[in-house]
Tab-separated table of C-alpha atoms in Angstrom:
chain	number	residue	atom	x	y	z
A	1	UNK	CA	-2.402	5.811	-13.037
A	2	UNK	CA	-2.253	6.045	-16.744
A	3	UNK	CA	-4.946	3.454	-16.991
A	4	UNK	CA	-7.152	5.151	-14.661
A	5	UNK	CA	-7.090	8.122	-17.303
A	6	UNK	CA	-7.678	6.112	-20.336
A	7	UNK	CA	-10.747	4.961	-18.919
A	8	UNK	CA	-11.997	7.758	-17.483
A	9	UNK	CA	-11.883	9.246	-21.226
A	10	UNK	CA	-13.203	6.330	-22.793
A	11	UNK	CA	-16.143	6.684	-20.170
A	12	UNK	CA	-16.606	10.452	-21.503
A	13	UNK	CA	-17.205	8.917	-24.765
A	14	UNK	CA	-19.383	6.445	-23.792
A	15	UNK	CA	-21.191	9.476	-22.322
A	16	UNK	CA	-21.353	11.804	-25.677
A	17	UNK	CA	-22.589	8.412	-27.329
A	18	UNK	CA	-24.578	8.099	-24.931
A	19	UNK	CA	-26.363	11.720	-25.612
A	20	UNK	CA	-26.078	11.204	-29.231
A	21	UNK	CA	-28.274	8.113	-29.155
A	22	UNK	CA	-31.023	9.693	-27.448
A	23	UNK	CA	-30.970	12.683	-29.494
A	24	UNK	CA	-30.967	9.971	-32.901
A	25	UNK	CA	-32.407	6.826	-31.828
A	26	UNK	CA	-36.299	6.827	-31.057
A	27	UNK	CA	-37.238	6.270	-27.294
A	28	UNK	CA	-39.983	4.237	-25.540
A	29	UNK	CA	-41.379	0.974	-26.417
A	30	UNK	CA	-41.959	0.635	-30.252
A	31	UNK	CA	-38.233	0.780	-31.109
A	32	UNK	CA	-36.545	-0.717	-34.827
A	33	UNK	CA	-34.745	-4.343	-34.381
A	34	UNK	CA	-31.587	-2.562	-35.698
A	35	UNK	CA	-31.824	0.605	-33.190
A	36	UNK	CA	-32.723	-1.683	-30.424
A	37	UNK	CA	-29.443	-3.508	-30.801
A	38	UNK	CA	-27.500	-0.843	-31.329
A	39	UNK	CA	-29.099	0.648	-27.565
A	40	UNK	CA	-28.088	-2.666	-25.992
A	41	UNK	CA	-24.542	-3.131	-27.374
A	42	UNK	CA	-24.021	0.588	-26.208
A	43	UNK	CA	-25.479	-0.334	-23.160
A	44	UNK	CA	-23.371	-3.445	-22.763
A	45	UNK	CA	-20.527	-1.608	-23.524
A	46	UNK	CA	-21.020	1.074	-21.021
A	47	UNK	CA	-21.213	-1.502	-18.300
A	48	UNK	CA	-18.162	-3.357	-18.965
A	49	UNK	CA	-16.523	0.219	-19.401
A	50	UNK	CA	-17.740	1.554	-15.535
A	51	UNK	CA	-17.060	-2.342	-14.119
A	52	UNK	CA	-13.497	-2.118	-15.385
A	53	UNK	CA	-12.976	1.657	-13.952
A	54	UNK	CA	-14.483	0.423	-10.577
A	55	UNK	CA	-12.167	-2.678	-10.728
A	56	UNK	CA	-8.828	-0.666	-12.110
A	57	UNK	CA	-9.998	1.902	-9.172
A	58	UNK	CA	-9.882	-0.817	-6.474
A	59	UNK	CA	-6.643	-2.412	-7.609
A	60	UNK	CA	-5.163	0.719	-7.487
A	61	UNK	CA	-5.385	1.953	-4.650
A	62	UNK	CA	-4.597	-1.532	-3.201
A	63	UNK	CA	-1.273	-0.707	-5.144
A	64	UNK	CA	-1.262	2.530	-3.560
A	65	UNK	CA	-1.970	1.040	0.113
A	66	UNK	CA	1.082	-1.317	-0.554
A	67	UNK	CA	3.773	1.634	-1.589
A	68	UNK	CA	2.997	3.336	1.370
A	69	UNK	CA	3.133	0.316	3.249
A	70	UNK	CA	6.698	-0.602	2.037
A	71	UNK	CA	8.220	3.104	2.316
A	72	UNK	CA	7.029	2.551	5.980
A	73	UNK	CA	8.527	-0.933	6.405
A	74	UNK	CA	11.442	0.004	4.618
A	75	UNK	CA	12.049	3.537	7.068
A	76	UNK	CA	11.791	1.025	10.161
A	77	UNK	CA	14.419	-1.518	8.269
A	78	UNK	CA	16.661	1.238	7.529
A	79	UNK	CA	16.665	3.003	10.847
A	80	UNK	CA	16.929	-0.302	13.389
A	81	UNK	CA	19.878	-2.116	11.124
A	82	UNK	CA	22.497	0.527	11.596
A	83	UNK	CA	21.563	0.176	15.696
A	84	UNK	CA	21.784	-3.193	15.175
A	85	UNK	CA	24.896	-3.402	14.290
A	86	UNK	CA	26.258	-1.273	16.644
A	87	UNK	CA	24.428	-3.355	19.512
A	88	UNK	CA	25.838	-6.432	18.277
A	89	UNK	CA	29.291	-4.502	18.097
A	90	UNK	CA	28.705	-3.424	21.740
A	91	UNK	CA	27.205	-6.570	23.084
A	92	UNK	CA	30.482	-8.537	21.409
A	93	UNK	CA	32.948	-6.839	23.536
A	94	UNK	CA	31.171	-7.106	26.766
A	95	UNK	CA	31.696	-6.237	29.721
A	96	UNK	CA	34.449	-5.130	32.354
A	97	UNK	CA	34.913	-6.317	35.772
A	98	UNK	CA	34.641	-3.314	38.254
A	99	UNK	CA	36.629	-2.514	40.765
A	100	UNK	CA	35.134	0.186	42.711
A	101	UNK	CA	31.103	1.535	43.444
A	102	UNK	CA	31.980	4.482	40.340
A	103	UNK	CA	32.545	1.922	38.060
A	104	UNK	CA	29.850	-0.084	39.211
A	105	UNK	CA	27.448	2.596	38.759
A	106	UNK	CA	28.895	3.750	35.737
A	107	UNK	CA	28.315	0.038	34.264
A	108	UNK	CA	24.766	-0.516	35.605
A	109	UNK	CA	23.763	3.068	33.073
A	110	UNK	CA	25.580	2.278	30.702
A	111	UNK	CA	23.831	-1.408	30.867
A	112	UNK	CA	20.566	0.580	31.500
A	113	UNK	CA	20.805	2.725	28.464
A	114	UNK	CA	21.473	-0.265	26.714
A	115	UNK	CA	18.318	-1.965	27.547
A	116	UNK	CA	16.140	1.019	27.156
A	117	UNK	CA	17.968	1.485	23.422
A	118	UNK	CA	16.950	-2.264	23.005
A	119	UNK	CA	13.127	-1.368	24.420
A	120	UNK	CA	13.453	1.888	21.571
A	121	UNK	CA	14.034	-0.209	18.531
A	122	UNK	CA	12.020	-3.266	19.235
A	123	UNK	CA	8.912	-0.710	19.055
A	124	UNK	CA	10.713	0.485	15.743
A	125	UNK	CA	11.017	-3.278	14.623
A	126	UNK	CA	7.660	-3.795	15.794
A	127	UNK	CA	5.690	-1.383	13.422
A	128	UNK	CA	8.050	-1.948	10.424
A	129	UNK	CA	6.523	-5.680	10.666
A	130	UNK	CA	2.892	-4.067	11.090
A	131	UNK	CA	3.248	-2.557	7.869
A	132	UNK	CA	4.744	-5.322	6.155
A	133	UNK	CA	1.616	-7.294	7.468
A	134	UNK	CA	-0.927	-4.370	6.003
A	135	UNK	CA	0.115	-5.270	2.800
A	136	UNK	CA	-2.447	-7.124	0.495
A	137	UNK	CA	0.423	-9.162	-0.948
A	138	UNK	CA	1.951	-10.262	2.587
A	139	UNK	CA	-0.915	-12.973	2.598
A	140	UNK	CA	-0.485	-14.541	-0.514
A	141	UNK	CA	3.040	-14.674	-0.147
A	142	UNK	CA	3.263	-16.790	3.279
C-alpha cells in the first residue's frame, strides 16, 4: 500500500499549493493570462492526482478482496486433501463380508460415518470453490 501513501502525500501538496495560490494569485474574474494558466494546470493536476488515488484505492482493495479470498480457498484445499486421501485409502480396501448381526451393525456405522464424513467435507469443498469464485480474477481467467 506504498502507492496509496505516495499519493496521499502528493495530494497534501497539491493541497499547500493549493492554499498558496489563493493567498498569491488574484481571485475572481479579471485574472493575468499567465496566472490563469498557472490556476488551470494546478487544477488539472489536482484532478488527475484525486482520479488516480480513487482508482489506486479501488484496485486495491480488489487486491485486498482477492488475498482474503485465496487464504480462504486455500484453508478449505488444505483441510479436505488430507481427508481425501485417507477416504480414498479407506474406500480402496473396502469392505468385509459379515458374518454375524455385530458385524453387520458394526459395518453399517462405520459405512454411516463414512458418508456423513463425505457430507462434512463436500460443504468444506463447497465454500473453498465459493471463494475461489469471489475473486475478481476467477472471471478473466475461465
Amino acid at each position: 500500500m506504498d502507492l496509496q501513501e505516495d499519493i496521499a502525500a502528493k495530494v497534501e501538496i497539491l493541497k499547500a499549493n493549493a492554499a498558496t495560490e489563493l493567498g498569491l494569485l488574484p481571485q475572481g474574474d479579471n485574472v493575468p493570462t499567465d496566472a490563469q494558466a498557472f490556476k488551470d494546470e494546478l487544477a488539472r493536476i489536482t484532478k488527475y492526482v484525486t482520479d488516480l488515488k480513487n482508482a489506486t484505492k479501488a484496485e486495491c482493495d480488489k487486491y485486498s478482496n482477492d488475498v482474503k479470498f485465496w487464504a480462504e480457498y486455500r484453508t478449505g484445499i488444505k483441510e479436505f486433501t488430507p481427508w481425501l486421501v485417507a477416504a480414498e485409502k479407506t474406500a480402496s480396501e473396502g469392505l468385509a463380508k459379515p458374518s454375524d448381526l455385530a458385524e453387520v451393525k458394526a459395518l453399517n456405522e462405520k459405512v454411516g460415518a463414512f458418508d456423513k464424513n463425505c457430507v462434512n467435507y463436500l460443504k468444506v469443498l463447497n465454500a473453498a470453490q465459493a471463494a475461489a469464485k469471489k475473486m475478481t480474477t476467477h472471471a478473466e481467467a475461465d
